[in-house]
XYZ file of C-alpha atoms in Angstrom:
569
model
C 0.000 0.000 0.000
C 3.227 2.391 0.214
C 2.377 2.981 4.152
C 5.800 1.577 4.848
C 7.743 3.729 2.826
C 5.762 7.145 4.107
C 6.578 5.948 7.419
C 10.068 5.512 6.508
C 10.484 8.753 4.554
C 8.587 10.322 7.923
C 11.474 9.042 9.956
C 13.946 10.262 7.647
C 12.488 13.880 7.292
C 13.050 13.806 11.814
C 16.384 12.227 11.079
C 17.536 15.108 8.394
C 16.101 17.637 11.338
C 18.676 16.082 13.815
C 21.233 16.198 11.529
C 21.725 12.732 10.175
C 22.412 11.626 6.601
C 19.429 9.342 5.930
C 18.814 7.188 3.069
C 15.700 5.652 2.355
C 15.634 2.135 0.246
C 13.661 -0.913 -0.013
C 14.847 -3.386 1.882
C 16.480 -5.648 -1.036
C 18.103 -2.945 -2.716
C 20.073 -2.432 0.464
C 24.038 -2.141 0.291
C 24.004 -5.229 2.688
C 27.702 -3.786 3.809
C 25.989 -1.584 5.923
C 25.126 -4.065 8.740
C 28.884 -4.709 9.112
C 29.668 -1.330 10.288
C 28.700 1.269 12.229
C 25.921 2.731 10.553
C 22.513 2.466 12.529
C 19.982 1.189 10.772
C 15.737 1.465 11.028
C 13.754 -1.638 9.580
C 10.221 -0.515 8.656
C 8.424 -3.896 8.000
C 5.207 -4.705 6.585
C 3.016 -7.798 6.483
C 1.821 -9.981 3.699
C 0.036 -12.456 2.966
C -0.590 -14.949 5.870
C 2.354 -13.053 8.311
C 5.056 -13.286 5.129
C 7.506 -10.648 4.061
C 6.301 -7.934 1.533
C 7.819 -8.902 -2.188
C 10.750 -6.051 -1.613
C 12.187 -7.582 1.849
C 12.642 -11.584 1.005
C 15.981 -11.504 -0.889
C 17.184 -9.288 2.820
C 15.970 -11.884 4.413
C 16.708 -15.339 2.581
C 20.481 -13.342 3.444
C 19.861 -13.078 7.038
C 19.093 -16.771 7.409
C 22.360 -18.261 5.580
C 23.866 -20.866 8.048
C 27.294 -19.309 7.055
C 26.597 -16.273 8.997
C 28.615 -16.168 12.607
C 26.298 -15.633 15.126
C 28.230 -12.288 15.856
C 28.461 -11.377 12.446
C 26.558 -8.030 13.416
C 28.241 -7.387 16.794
C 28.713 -3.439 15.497
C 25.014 -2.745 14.147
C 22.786 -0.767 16.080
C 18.969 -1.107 14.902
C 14.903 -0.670 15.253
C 12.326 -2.299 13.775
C 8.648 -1.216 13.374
C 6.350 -3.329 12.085
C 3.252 -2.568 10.220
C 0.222 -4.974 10.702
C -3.170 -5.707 11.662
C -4.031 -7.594 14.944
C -6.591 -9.148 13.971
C -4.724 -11.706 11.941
C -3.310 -14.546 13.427
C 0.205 -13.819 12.458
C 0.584 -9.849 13.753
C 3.717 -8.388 12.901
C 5.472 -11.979 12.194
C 7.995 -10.348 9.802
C 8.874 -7.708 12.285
C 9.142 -9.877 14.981
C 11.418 -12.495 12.551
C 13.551 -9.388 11.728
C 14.149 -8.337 15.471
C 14.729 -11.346 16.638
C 17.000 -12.725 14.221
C 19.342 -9.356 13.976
C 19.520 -10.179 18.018
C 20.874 -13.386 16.890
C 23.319 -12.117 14.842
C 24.516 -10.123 17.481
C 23.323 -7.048 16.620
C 21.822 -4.402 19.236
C 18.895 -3.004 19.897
C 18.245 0.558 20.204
C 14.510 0.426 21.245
C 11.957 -1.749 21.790
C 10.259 -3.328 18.505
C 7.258 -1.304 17.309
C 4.557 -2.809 16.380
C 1.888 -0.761 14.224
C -1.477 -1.578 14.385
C -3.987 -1.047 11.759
C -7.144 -1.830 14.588
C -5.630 1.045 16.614
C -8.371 3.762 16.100
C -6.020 5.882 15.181
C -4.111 3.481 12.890
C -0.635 2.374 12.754
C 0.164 6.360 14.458
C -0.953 5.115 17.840
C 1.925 3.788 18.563
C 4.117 5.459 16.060
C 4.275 8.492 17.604
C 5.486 6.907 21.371
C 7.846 4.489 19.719
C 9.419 7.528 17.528
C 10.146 9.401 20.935
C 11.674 6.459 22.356
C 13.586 6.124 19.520
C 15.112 9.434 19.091
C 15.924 9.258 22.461
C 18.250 6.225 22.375
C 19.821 7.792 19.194
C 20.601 10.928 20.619
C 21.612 9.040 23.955
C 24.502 7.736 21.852
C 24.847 9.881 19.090
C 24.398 13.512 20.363
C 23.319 16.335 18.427
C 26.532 18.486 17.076
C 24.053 21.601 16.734
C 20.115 22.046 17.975
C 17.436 20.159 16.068
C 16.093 21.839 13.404
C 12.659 23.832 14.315
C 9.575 21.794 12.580
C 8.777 24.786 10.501
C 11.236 24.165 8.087
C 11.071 22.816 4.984
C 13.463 19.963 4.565
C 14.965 19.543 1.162
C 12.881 18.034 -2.023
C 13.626 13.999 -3.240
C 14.148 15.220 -6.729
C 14.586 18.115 -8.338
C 12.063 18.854 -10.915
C 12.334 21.665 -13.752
C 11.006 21.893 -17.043
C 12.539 20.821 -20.075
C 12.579 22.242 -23.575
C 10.340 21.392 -26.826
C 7.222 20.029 -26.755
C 6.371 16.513 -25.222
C 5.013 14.600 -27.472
C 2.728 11.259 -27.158
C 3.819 9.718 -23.837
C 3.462 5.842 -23.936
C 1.819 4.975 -20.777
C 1.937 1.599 -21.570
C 5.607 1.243 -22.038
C 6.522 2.950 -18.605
C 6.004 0.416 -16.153
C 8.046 -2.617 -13.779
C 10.758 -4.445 -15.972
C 8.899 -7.575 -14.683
C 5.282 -6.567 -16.017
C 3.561 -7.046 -19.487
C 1.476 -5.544 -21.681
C -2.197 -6.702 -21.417
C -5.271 -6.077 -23.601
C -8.695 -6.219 -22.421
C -11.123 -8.328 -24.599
C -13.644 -8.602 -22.470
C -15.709 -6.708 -19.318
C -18.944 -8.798 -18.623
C -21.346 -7.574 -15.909
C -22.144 -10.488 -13.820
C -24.371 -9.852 -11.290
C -28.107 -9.007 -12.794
C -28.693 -5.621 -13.430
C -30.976 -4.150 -10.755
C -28.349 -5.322 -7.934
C -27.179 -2.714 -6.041
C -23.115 -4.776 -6.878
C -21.531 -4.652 -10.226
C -18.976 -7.402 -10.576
C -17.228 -7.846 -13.279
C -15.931 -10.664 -14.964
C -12.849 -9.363 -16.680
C -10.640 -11.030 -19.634
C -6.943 -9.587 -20.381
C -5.356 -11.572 -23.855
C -1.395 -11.106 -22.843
C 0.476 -9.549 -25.807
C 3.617 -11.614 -27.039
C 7.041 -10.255 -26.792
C 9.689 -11.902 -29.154
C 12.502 -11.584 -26.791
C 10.694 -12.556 -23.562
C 8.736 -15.575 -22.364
C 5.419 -15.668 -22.367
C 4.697 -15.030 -18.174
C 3.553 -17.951 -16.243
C 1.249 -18.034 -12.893
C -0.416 -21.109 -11.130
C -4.025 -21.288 -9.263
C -3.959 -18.926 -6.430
C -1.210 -16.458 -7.694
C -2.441 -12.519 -8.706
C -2.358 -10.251 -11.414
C -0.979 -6.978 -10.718
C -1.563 -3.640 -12.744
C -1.344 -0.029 -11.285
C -4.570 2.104 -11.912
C -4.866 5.705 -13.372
C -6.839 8.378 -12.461
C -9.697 9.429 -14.931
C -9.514 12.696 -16.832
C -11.889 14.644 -15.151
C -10.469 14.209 -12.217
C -7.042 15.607 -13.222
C -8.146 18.372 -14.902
C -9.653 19.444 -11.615
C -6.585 18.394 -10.096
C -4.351 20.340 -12.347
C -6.808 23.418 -11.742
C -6.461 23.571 -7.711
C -2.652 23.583 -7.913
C -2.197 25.701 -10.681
C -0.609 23.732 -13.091
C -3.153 23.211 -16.052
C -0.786 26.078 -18.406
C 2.038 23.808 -17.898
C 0.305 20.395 -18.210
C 1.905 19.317 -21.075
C 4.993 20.541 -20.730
C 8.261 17.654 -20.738
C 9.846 17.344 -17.582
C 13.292 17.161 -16.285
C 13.500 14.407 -13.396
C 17.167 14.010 -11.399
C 17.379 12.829 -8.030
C 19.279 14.066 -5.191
C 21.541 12.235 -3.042
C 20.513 8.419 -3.407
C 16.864 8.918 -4.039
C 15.994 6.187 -7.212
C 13.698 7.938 -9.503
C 10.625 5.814 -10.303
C 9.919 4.072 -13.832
C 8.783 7.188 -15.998
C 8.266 7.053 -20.135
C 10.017 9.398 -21.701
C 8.697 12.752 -22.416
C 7.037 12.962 -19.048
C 4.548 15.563 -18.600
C 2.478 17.232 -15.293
C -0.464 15.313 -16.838
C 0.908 11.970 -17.623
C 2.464 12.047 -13.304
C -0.977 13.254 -12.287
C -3.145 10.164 -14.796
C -0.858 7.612 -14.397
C 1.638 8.430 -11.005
C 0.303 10.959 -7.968
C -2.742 9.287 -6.336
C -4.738 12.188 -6.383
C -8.034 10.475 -5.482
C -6.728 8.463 -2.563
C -7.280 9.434 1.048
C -3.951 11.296 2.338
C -2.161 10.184 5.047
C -0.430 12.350 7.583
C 2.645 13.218 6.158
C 0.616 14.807 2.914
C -0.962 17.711 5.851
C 2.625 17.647 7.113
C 4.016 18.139 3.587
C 1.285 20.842 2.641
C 1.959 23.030 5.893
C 5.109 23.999 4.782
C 3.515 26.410 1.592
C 0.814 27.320 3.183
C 0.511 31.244 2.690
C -2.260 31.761 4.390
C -2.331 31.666 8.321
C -5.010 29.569 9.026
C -4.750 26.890 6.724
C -1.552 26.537 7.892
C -2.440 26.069 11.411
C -4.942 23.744 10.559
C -2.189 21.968 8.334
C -0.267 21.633 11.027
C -2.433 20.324 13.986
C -3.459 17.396 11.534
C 0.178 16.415 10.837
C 0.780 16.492 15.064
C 0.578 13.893 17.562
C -2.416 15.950 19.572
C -4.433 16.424 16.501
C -4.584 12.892 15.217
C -8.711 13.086 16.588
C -9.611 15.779 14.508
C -7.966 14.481 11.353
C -9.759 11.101 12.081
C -12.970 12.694 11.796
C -11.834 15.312 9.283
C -10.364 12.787 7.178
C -10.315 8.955 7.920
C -13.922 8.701 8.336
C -15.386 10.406 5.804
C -12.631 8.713 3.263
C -11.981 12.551 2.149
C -9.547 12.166 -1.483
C -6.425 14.062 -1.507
C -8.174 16.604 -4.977
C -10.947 17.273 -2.074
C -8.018 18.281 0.609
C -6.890 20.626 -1.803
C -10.857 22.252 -2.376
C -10.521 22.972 1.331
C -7.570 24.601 1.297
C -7.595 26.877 -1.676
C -4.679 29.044 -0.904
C -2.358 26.297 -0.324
C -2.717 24.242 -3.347
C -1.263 26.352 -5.249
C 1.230 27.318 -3.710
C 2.667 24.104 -3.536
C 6.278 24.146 -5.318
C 6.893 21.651 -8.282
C 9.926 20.377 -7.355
C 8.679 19.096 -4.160
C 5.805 17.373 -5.547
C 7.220 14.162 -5.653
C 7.531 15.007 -1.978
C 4.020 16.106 -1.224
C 2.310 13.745 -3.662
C 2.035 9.741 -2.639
C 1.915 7.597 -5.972
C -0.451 5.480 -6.914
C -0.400 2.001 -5.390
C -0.357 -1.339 -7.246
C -3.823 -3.596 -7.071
C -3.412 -7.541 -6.680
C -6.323 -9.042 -7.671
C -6.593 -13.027 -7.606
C -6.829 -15.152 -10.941
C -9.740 -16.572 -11.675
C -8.265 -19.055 -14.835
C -6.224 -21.630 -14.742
C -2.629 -21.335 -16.203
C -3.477 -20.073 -20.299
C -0.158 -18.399 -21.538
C -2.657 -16.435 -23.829
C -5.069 -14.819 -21.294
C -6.001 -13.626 -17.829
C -9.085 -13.706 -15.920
C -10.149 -12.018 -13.230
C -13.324 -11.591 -11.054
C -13.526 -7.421 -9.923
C -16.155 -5.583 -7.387
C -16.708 -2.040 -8.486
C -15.748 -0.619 -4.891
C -19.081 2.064 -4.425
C -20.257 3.043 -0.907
C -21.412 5.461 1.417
C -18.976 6.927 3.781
C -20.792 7.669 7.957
C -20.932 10.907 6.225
C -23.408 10.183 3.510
C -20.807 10.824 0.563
C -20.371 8.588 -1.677
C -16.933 6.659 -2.488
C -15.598 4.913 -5.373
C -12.414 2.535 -5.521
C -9.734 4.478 -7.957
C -8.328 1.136 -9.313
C -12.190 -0.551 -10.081
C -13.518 2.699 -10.987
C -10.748 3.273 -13.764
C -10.978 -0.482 -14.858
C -15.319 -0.416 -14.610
C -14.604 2.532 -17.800
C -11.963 0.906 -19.635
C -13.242 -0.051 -23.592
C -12.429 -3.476 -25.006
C -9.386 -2.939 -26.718
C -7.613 -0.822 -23.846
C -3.909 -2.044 -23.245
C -2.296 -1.674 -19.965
C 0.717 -2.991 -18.118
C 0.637 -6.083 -15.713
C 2.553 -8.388 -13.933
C 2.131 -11.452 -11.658
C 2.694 -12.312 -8.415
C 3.297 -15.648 -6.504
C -0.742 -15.763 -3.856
C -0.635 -16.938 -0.490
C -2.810 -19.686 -1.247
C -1.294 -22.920 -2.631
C -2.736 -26.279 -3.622
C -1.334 -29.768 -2.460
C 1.071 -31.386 -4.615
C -1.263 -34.846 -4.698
C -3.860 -33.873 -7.241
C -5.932 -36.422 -5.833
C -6.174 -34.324 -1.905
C -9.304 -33.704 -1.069
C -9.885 -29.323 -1.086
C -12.291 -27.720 1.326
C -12.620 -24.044 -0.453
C -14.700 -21.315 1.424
C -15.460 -18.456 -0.970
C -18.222 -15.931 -0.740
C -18.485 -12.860 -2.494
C -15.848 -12.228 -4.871
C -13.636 -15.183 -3.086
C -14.392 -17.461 -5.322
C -11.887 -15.629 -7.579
C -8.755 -18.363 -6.811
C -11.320 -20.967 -6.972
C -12.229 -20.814 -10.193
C -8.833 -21.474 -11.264
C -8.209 -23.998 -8.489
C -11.016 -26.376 -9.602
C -10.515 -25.537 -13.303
C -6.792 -26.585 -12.817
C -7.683 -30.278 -10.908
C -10.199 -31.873 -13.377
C -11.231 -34.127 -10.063
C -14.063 -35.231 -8.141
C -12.165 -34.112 -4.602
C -13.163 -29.929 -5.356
C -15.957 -28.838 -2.065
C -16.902 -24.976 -2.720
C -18.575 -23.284 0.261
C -20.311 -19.756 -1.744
C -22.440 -17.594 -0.310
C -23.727 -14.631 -1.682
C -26.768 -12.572 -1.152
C -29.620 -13.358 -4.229
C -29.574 -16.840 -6.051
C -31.118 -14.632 -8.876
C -28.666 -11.282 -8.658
C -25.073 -12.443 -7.571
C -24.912 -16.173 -8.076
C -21.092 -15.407 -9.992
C -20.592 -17.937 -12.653
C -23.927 -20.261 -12.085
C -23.287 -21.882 -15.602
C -20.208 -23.318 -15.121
C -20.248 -23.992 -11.529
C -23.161 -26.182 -12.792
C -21.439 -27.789 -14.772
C -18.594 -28.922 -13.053
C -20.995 -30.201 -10.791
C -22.777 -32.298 -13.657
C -19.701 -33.723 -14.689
C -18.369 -34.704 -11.078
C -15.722 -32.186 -10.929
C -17.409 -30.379 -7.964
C -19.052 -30.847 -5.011
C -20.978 -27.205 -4.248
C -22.749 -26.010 -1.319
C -24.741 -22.469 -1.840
C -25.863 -20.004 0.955
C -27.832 -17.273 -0.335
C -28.323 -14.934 2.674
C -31.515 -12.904 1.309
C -33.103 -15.213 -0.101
C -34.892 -17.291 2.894
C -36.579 -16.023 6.223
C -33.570 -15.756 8.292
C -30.328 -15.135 7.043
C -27.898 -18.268 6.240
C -24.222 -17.841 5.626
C -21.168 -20.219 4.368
C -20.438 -20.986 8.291
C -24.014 -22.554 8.231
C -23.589 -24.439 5.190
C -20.291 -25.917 6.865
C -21.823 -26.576 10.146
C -25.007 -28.222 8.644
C -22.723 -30.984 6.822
C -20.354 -31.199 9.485
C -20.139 -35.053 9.038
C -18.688 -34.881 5.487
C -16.451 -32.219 6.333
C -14.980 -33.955 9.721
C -14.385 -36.892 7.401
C -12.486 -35.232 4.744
C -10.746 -33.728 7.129
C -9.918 -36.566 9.052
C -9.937 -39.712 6.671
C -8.650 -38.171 3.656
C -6.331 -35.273 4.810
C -8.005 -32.690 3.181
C -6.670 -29.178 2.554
C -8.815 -25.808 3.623
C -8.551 -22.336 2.191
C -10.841 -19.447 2.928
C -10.864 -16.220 0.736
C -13.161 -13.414 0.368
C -13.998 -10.318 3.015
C -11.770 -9.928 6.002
C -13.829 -7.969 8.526
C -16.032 -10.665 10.334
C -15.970 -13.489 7.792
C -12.710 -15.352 8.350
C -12.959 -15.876 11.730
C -16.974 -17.180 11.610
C -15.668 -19.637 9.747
C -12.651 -20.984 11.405
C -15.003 -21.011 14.478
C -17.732 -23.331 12.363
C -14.900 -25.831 11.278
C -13.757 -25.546 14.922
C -17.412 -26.794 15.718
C -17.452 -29.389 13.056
C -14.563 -30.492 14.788
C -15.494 -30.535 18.551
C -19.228 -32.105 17.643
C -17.267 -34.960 15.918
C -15.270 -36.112 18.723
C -17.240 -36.807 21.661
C -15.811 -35.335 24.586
C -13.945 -33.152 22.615
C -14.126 -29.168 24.733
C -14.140 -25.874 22.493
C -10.549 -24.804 23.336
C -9.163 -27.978 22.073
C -11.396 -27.607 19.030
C -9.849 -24.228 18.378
C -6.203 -25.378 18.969
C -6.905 -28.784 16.215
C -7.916 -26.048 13.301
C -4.883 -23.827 14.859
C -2.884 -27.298 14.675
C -4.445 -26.962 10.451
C -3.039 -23.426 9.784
C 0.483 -24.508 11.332
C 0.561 -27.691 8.954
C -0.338 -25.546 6.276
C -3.706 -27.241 5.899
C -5.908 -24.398 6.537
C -5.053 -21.445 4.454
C -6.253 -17.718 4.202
C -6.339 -15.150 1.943
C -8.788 -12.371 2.685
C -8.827 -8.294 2.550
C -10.722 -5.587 3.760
């Protein structure tokens, strides 16, 4: 999501105040002779996955486990870690917590307590951000003290980049071409509405034919592994954009991109332009975090907007920009409406700076391995903030308008969910909503009689996803399938139900034949209903069996790898 670089760049904007030389890198592209010395380092660590390392940490960390290593191979480092994560998974924090404690076993020394971020904080991962960043300053300046005062919040620190114009005239910027060295261009063929018309949902079934490159390999993926493709903001919305700072003269103008110190300039086409960063780069429709008030404050030429800039980017004003901001899901273009004098004077060097870019999507296959094409299965994210307003997901918004025939960039990622190696296991899937995504490929990849689906959805006649050819993988014995439809009886029956109600077949699958259980789809109540209905199934199949050790056999499952999640708010 980017939150663990803005925290890191926040922690290098105090460092630069007290006087440090601070780089900021992903953790693989790390000059791993660093740890050897005496250069102090801060880990910033988020969570993937089922508690696994984000994509941009594992190389770091496949390092950090070699046998070869003494186990006072990093006697001289000094280091923090703060983890970014969500308690209410299972696995909080794991790679944070791997990270500290292996460094420790390296030899390496501590300058603070581990942090651990917390995403059900009601304040987010700043509750304890801000305490852990005052304990941590305090250790570093305990050992490293300051040569001169810090420097005073109210000034600026020094842009990433520095950012000019550049002569002549820009010309057609290929979008498409400026992307990851690892992605590939994909076409859409096909956008099919698949929920009935007068549903308040649209889902979309969407089809991607992969372009061939003559000096590459086609890309290859396996059932439960994700597409990834970075959305752009629509036109409208930039033009509005390009109005509140001040830039619309100068849209199309090419730009001149170099970085300062070590700063890695992202992947940019040629011939970039103020439109093409604000489309295609700055997420201008997301909600901002802190550091964008903190950025802001800094131009601010009017008084008051500037104070209010300022109280949201403290520690004592974190309330107000909860309810200003987090609730309400107020975009960063509608930040900039409220504060009309400080948009534009925003300088365009620094807007690297004050502008976060535009996060990747990972959305789950829904085909089985095709070198040709992709499928996937998309909500168009529309809701209703507390507030009333209404909300709409940038990356399923942009992708809801794109015309057959579009081409875009996209790459693919290794999913958290993975099949057994026997094709002949027995698999318990659990996918309501737009969970059944990986399932679709998973059953269309084992041509078996072993496949149980768990869906639920609301309306057997308005979101039933793919009825047809559920049906007939059913008819031909590829499929055993269970259905809940909430809505559609008296009271309301849901996939923990359905699991409870054939709790018989289930225990023996489980039991008899060893079979495998994965779980995808909505992450706020939904995952852990229905761990607690196979931990049911479980106790009302062994007699004498109490709820605690119930629990701890399904825990006993996700430790074995035999009871798998993949889920998302």
């Amino acid at each position: 999501t980017g939150y663990a670089e803005d925290v890191a760049r926040r922690i290098a904007r105090q460092g630069w105040r007290r006087h440090f030389s601070v780089h900021v890198e992903a953790l693989d592209q790390v000059d791993k002779r660093l740890l050897f010395n005496s250069t102090p380092v801060v880990f910033v660590c988020s969570t993937t996955g089922q508690g696994e390392e984000p994509d941009n940490m594992r190389r770091f960390w496949r390092f950090l486990l070699r046998k070869s290593l003494p186990h006072d191979a990093l006697s001289s480092l000094d280091f923090a870690v703060f983890g970014l994560g969500d308690s209410s998974y299972q696995k909080f924090n794991f790679p944070a917590k791997r990270l500290f404690r292996r460094l420790q076993q390296l030899g390496a020394h501590a300058l603070v307590r581990r942090g651990d971020g917390d995403d059900q904080h009601y304040l987010g991962v700043d509750g304890q951000l801000d305490p852990w960043l005052d304990e941590l300053w305090g250790a570093v300046l305990g050992k490293w003290p300051l040569p001169r005062p810090v420097v005073p919040d109210d000034v600026v620190p020094d842009p990433t980049f520095d950012v000019e114009f550049g002569e002549g005239d820009a010309g057609t910027v290929d979008a498409v071409a400026a992307a990851e060295e690892d992605a590939y261009r994909a076409t859409l063929v096909e956008s099919e509405r698949i929920t009935a018309m007068d549903h308040f949902q649209d889902v979309r079934h969407l089809r991607f034919a992969i372009d061939g490159d003559p000096d590459r390999p086609q890309p290859t993926w396996g059932p439960g592994d994700c597409a990834v493709m970075r959305p752009s903001n629509l036109a409208v919305d930039v033009d509005e954009f390009l109005a509140a700072v001040g830039w619309t003269e100068q849209a199309d103008r090419p730009l001149r991109i170099a970085p300062r110190s070590s700063a890695a300039v992202p992947a940019l086409p040629a011939g970039v332009t103020l439109r093409w960063l604000c489309t295609s780069h700055f997420d201008i429709m997301g909600v901002p975090r802190r550091s964008f008030f903190e950025m802001l404050s800094y131009f601010s030429p009017s008084a008051e907007e500037q104070d209010k800039l300022r109280e949201f980017s403290s520690a004592a004003g974190q309330d107000d920009l909860l309810a200003y901001c987090m609730r309400p899901r107020r975009t960063v273009l509608e930040v900039l409406g409220d504060f009309p004098r400080t948009a534009p004077a925003i300088p365009l060097t620094y807007a690297f700076d004050v502008f976060p870019a535009i996060a990747e999507r990972s959305f789950s296959i829904s085909s089985a391995q095709c070198p040709a094409a992709v499928d996937l299965t998309v909500a168009i994210v529309e809701y209703r903030t507390m507030m009333q307003r209404v909300r709409r997901g940038v990356c399923t918004r942009w992708l809801a308008q794109l015309p057959v025939g579009h081409a875009l960039r996209m790459r693919f990622a290794r999913g958290t969910m993975r099949l057994p190696p026997d094709p002949q296991r027995p698999v318990i899937m659990v996918g309501p909503g737009t969970g059944i995504a990986a399932f679709m490929a998973f059953i269309e990849s084992r041509p078996c009689a072993d496949n149980y689906l768990f869906f639920g959805c609301r309306s057997e006649s308005k979101d039933f996803y793919y009825r047809k050819r559920l049906q007939r993988w059913v008819d031909d014995g590829s499929l055993h399938l269970f259905c809940a439809f909430s809505r559609d009886a008296p009271e309301k029956v849901y996939v923990q139900d359905r699991i409870r109600e054939h709790a018989q077949l289930v225990w023996s699958l489980i039991a008899d034949q060893g079979a495998v259980i994965y779980v995808s789809g909505n992450a706020n109540r939904m995952p852990d209903d229905v761990r607690q209905a196979f931990a049911d199934v479980v106790a009302v199949s062994n007699a004498g069996m109490g709820a605690d050790d119930a629990r701890g056999y399904v825990e006993s499952m996700v430790k074995e790898g035999r009871y798998q999640e993949e889920c998302w708010y």
